[in-house]
XYZ file of C-alpha atoms in Angstrom:
396
model
C -13.592 -19.219 -23.146
C -11.402 -16.228 -22.326
C -13.235 -15.084 -19.223
C -12.862 -18.453 -17.529
C -9.723 -20.264 -18.670
C -7.660 -17.627 -20.416
C -8.081 -18.597 -24.044
C -6.229 -21.126 -26.201
C -3.564 -18.710 -27.411
C -2.819 -17.539 -23.858
C -2.563 -21.132 -22.650
C -0.127 -21.949 -25.460
C 1.874 -18.808 -24.686
C 2.158 -19.699 -20.998
C 2.872 -23.340 -21.736
C 5.865 -22.313 -23.810
C 7.149 -20.181 -20.985
C 6.686 -22.968 -18.447
C 8.531 -25.387 -20.702
C 11.401 -22.922 -20.966
C 11.606 -22.778 -17.195
C 10.620 -19.121 -17.047
C 7.896 -19.592 -14.460
C 6.542 -22.291 -12.199
C 2.774 -22.038 -12.065
C 2.361 -23.545 -8.639
C 5.150 -21.626 -6.997
C 4.285 -19.051 -4.367
C 5.798 -15.613 -4.189
C 8.789 -15.617 -1.877
C 8.154 -13.375 1.093
C 10.596 -11.895 3.558
C 11.133 -13.732 6.825
C 8.994 -12.401 9.656
C 10.691 -10.189 12.237
C 9.315 -8.027 15.042
C 10.185 -5.614 17.821
C 8.222 -3.988 20.660
C 9.332 -0.701 22.226
C 8.134 0.547 25.635
C 7.866 4.330 25.352
C 7.786 4.943 29.125
C 10.950 3.000 29.882
C 12.639 3.897 26.612
C 13.770 0.349 25.872
C 12.877 -2.498 23.567
C 11.048 -5.028 25.722
C 11.116 -7.785 23.124
C 12.221 -8.600 19.600
C 12.926 -11.417 17.185
C 15.099 -10.508 14.244
C 14.510 -6.875 15.145
C 17.710 -5.808 13.372
C 17.145 -7.961 10.305
C 17.266 -5.932 7.078
C 13.928 -6.084 5.244
C 11.920 -3.949 2.789
C 9.663 -1.349 4.459
C 6.825 -1.378 1.897
C 4.419 1.469 2.702
C 5.798 1.943 6.195
C 8.199 4.217 4.288
C 5.328 6.710 4.072
C 5.694 7.238 7.815
C 8.928 9.085 7.019
C 7.320 10.912 4.089
C 4.668 12.105 6.521
C 7.259 13.001 9.172
C 9.000 15.323 6.712
C 5.643 16.719 5.569
C 4.671 17.529 9.171
C 8.098 19.073 9.660
C 7.545 21.390 6.670
C 4.123 22.417 8.041
C 5.594 23.114 11.479
C 8.380 25.219 9.977
C 5.994 27.262 7.830
C 7.287 25.941 4.499
C 3.986 24.194 3.837
C 0.351 24.905 4.692
C -2.547 22.486 4.889
C -4.440 24.401 2.189
C -1.510 24.578 -0.279
C -2.208 22.954 -3.636
C 0.208 20.356 -4.997
C 0.332 19.689 -8.730
C 0.378 15.979 -9.560
C 2.983 15.244 -12.207
C 2.714 12.496 -14.776
C 5.359 10.571 -12.830
C 3.190 10.728 -9.722
C -0.047 9.977 -11.555
C 1.178 6.709 -13.083
C 2.198 5.131 -9.787
C 0.637 1.729 -9.311
C -2.212 1.305 -6.797
C -3.153 2.038 -4.212
C -3.573 5.724 -5.044
C -5.975 8.645 -5.345
C -6.211 8.376 -9.145
C -5.453 12.030 -9.792
C -4.764 12.993 -13.414
C -1.500 14.650 -14.476
C -1.639 18.414 -14.059
C -4.467 18.251 -11.534
C -3.885 19.416 -7.971
C -4.569 18.103 -4.495
C -4.320 19.928 -1.192
C -1.694 19.096 1.390
C -4.539 17.872 3.614
C -5.765 15.501 0.880
C -2.250 14.235 0.250
C -1.686 13.534 3.944
C -5.053 11.822 4.378
C -4.444 9.815 1.213
C -1.067 8.571 2.425
C -2.367 7.695 5.895
C -5.708 6.103 5.062
C -5.249 4.389 1.685
C -1.441 4.542 1.398
C -1.718 6.559 -1.814
C 1.432 6.180 -3.885
C 0.587 9.076 -6.194
C 0.131 11.402 -3.200
C 3.495 10.349 -1.771
C 5.295 10.989 -5.065
C 3.566 14.349 -5.538
C 4.505 15.474 -2.043
C 8.122 14.429 -2.552
C 8.376 16.333 -5.828
C 6.764 19.401 -4.271
C 9.130 19.516 -1.287
C 12.391 18.310 -2.855
C 11.989 18.600 -6.626
C 12.198 14.857 -7.241
C 11.547 11.515 -5.578
C 15.284 10.789 -5.505
C 16.075 14.089 -3.820
C 13.334 13.529 -1.273
C 14.589 9.997 -0.604
C 18.004 11.388 0.298
C 16.310 13.711 2.760
C 14.340 10.759 4.169
C 17.528 8.785 4.784
C 19.183 11.803 6.381
C 16.276 12.256 8.785
C 16.331 8.537 9.519
C 19.914 8.798 10.740
C 19.065 11.852 12.853
C 16.286 10.035 14.736
C 18.346 6.891 15.321
C 17.342 4.688 12.369
C 20.856 3.394 11.732
C 19.942 0.509 9.412
C 17.399 2.219 7.138
C 17.910 3.492 3.582
C 15.083 5.085 1.598
C 15.030 5.347 -2.191
C 11.489 6.621 -2.777
C 8.693 8.218 -0.717
C 6.085 5.487 -1.205
C 7.891 2.295 -0.238
C 7.423 0.697 -3.636
C 9.881 -2.134 -4.201
C 13.302 -0.973 -5.390
C 15.274 -4.179 -5.494
C 17.346 -4.501 -2.342
C 18.101 -0.769 -2.129
C 15.229 0.360 0.105
C 15.599 -1.347 3.466
C 14.772 -1.020 7.138
C 14.409 -3.049 10.338
C 11.632 -3.573 12.859
C 13.660 -1.663 15.463
C 14.178 1.290 13.123
C 10.494 1.501 12.258
C 9.619 1.529 15.955
C 11.977 4.493 16.348
C 10.170 6.269 13.501
C 6.811 5.631 15.160
C 8.196 7.080 18.381
C 9.515 10.162 16.547
C 6.130 10.839 14.964
C 4.391 10.699 18.356
C 7.048 12.734 20.131
C 7.664 15.449 17.521
C 4.170 15.809 16.067
C 1.613 14.754 18.707
C -1.227 16.739 17.110
C -0.620 15.448 13.600
C -0.037 11.926 14.896
C -3.741 11.683 15.750
C -4.462 11.613 12.008
C -3.151 8.034 11.936
C -6.321 6.940 13.739
C -8.519 7.899 10.756
C -10.481 4.881 9.477
C -11.507 6.658 6.252
C -11.816 9.981 4.492
C -13.893 11.437 1.685
C -11.985 12.435 -1.433
C -13.911 14.241 -4.141
C -17.234 12.869 -3.004
C -16.087 9.272 -2.615
C -15.508 7.432 0.641
C -12.013 5.944 0.798
C -11.621 3.324 3.518
C -8.359 2.273 5.109
C -7.153 -1.192 5.987
C -5.457 -0.773 9.366
C -8.016 -3.150 10.810
C -6.217 -3.800 14.088
C -7.361 -0.346 15.248
C -10.957 -1.615 15.263
C -10.225 -5.020 16.750
C -7.860 -4.316 19.623
C -8.744 -1.827 22.320
C -6.177 0.925 22.772
C -4.519 0.695 19.335
C -4.594 4.163 17.748
C -2.449 3.769 14.562
C 0.073 3.741 12.926
C 0.549 2.215 9.427
C 0.193 -0.906 7.310
C 2.344 -1.931 4.365
C 2.523 -4.639 1.725
C 4.577 -5.596 -1.306
C 5.423 -9.048 -2.625
C 9.050 -8.487 -1.646
C 8.282 -7.198 1.849
C 5.314 -9.310 2.836
C 2.719 -7.819 5.180
C 4.147 -5.110 7.450
C 2.548 -3.286 10.360
C 3.553 -0.622 12.851
C 1.087 -0.249 15.728
C 0.853 1.991 18.755
C -0.970 0.855 21.899
C -2.047 3.442 24.467
C -3.036 1.938 27.818
C -4.134 4.823 30.032
C -1.107 6.817 28.971
C 1.323 3.883 28.962
C 2.368 3.398 25.347
C 3.899 0.502 23.444
C 5.012 0.621 19.815
C 5.120 -2.677 17.961
C 6.418 -3.468 14.479
C 5.943 -6.698 12.520
C 7.716 -7.097 9.175
C 7.329 -9.880 6.625
C 3.971 -11.303 7.671
C 2.652 -14.070 5.439
C -0.910 -12.705 5.349
C -2.632 -9.598 6.659
C -4.555 -11.644 9.222
C -1.464 -13.520 10.411
C 0.388 -10.242 10.791
C -2.483 -8.647 12.732
C -2.837 -11.679 14.973
C 0.870 -11.673 15.711
C 0.789 -7.976 16.577
C -2.206 -8.504 18.880
C -0.379 -11.350 20.612
C 2.741 -9.229 21.076
C 0.848 -6.250 22.453
C -1.027 -8.463 24.894
C 2.174 -10.210 25.977
C 4.176 -7.042 26.601
C 1.368 -5.004 28.119
C 1.207 -7.446 31.023
C 3.017 -6.170 34.045
C 2.522 -2.531 33.080
C 0.017 -2.007 35.885
C -2.907 -1.455 33.532
C -5.566 -3.795 32.262
C -4.687 -5.771 29.155
C -7.102 -4.801 26.354
C -9.522 -7.237 24.887
C -8.673 -8.843 21.570
C -11.582 -9.392 19.217
C -10.063 -10.263 15.871
C -13.404 -10.999 14.260
C -15.155 -7.855 15.403
C -16.889 -5.888 12.648
C -15.158 -2.794 11.340
C -17.260 0.334 11.945
C -18.313 2.176 8.802
C -18.731 5.957 8.889
C -21.671 7.413 7.007
C -20.738 10.558 5.086
C -23.157 12.358 2.812
C -21.849 10.544 -0.258
C -20.695 6.936 -0.164
C -19.589 4.392 -2.711
C -19.338 0.657 -2.150
C -15.580 0.439 -1.994
C -13.246 -1.216 0.475
C -9.552 -0.729 -0.188
C -7.939 -4.178 0.096
C -4.705 -4.942 1.890
C -2.456 -4.245 -1.101
C -0.304 -1.228 -1.581
C 2.036 -1.987 -4.413
C 0.017 -3.881 -6.976
C 2.890 -6.194 -7.897
C 1.109 -9.451 -7.305
C -1.710 -8.843 -4.844
C -5.296 -7.855 -5.470
C -5.418 -4.226 -6.559
C -8.084 -1.711 -5.698
C -11.217 -1.489 -7.798
C -10.785 0.681 -10.871
C -12.108 4.223 -10.854
C -12.037 4.430 -14.662
C -14.772 3.506 -17.116
C -13.159 0.784 -19.235
C -10.665 -2.048 -18.867
C -9.299 -4.750 -21.121
C -8.905 -8.358 -20.013
C -6.337 -10.664 -21.567
C -6.819 -13.796 -19.460
C -8.355 -15.374 -16.386
C -5.877 -17.841 -14.939
C -5.905 -20.304 -12.029
C -2.769 -18.829 -10.421
C -1.988 -15.274 -9.379
C 1.693 -15.600 -10.267
C 0.854 -16.644 -13.819
C -1.531 -13.714 -14.205
C 1.140 -11.294 -12.978
C 3.754 -12.833 -15.261
C 1.487 -12.420 -18.275
C 0.735 -8.794 -17.360
C 4.454 -8.092 -17.082
C 5.143 -9.679 -20.466
C 2.532 -7.716 -22.415
C 2.591 -4.543 -20.315
C 5.073 -2.773 -22.555
C 2.971 -3.464 -25.637
C -0.231 -2.266 -23.968
C 1.366 0.941 -22.709
C 2.809 1.623 -26.162
C -0.806 1.709 -27.335
C -2.211 3.612 -24.354
C 0.306 5.293 -22.042
C -2.142 5.547 -19.145
C -2.843 1.802 -18.971
C -2.262 0.190 -15.565
C -2.017 -3.540 -14.884
C -4.214 -5.120 -12.267
C -5.223 -8.576 -11.093
C -8.827 -9.148 -10.104
C -9.823 -12.353 -8.304
C -13.127 -14.023 -9.044
C -14.711 -17.250 -7.818
C -16.765 -19.535 -10.032
C -18.182 -22.868 -8.944
C -15.902 -22.815 -5.922
C -12.797 -22.171 -8.040
C -10.747 -18.972 -7.777
C -9.441 -17.413 -10.982
C -7.281 -14.333 -11.436
C -8.294 -11.932 -14.176
C -5.333 -10.269 -15.870
C -6.511 -6.794 -16.830
C -5.345 -3.324 -17.800
C -7.303 -0.273 -16.695
C -7.128 3.433 -17.385
C -9.015 3.609 -20.700
C -11.172 6.699 -20.859
C -13.773 5.207 -23.199
C -14.745 2.038 -25.042
C -13.066 3.189 -28.249
C -9.660 3.417 -26.553
C -10.102 -0.024 -25.003
C -11.204 -1.498 -28.320
C -8.148 -0.092 -30.112
C -5.872 -1.674 -27.526
C -7.608 -5.035 -27.892
C -7.261 -4.877 -31.672
C -3.482 -4.523 -31.391
C -3.248 -7.366 -28.881
C -5.329 -9.626 -31.081
C -3.057 -8.812 -34.029
C -0.241 -10.148 -31.831
C -2.160 -13.396 -31.296
C -3.342 -12.588 -27.779
C -6.939 -12.795 -26.606
C -8.553 -9.589 -25.397
C -11.999 -8.375 -24.393
C -13.204 -4.947 -23.290
C -14.860 -4.627 -19.893
C -17.000 -1.715 -18.733
C -16.594 -0.894 -15.048
C -20.018 -0.249 -13.516
């Protein structure tokens, strides 16, 4: 049965790949080694670090620099909060998480900023870069230039979102702490936006995933990040009665492990500051705001979509080609047939959706972005003609 075990043809297809040595089903995704650094803003020194100068991918912490340059343009009068930004096709097809804006549609600068901060929207980051610099590459050069100017000597940016770009886009825990400091110092008013737990975009509540803000007293931002290559990254700012620490953890193995490590570091280095150490309550419930219109959506801790659990689809129809017992196998299959699917429907986006049945977790390999059942059915017909299983799925 396709929905449960992936179908006979898919199993044969994967078996051939395994036999050829192309993939090892049980292998985990290699993550970067964990590194960290804690900076004391009052004293102006790093009070602790481990591998703080180790070169690692930034993931969506790169958006901190995209936002720095955005705030700079607003301050200088080159950009206004109410300006409308046209979303190009290049921006619209970025993998989740994103705002799901169609090509040619517009978003305000305010929506783009909120989208980058709260849900780490990759389409908003790309659209902002194109608006300010003409292209993502041009904006990335500006990002790297600003990085050098604020003391980030080991950082190189290649795109505004932090999406994996081989080994080209790199940073360190120390450099990211310097960027957090620059945001607070140069844009204190705008910095407060990093404390937003959610925002409403076009009538839908979009929740963030910087959960340490709700579970550790005094933490008021800054940014989470995740890709398979980077692991789980976090930059956090702790304000203890005006005494501020900035901590950065790169390469966490899980979101919870990363958050726990950050909490431990903040507690450790806040001692001796002359103020009370905040309480840590890692299992405390996350408060939920109640706007006029809500949808049941929680944005998971995944910002690239290259192997984690993507956000729920906002489109009406998907196609499913398998449900496999291993996330890596599901991602491998999506990569293999992605070109064929997109040749049928250019707006198709790969996603992996976990499901649990009888205590067993399976990973549904799906493509979303089909505007109606007819488009999804046509895509399935082509896949079936290529001896692949496929079913259409309506998103409620």
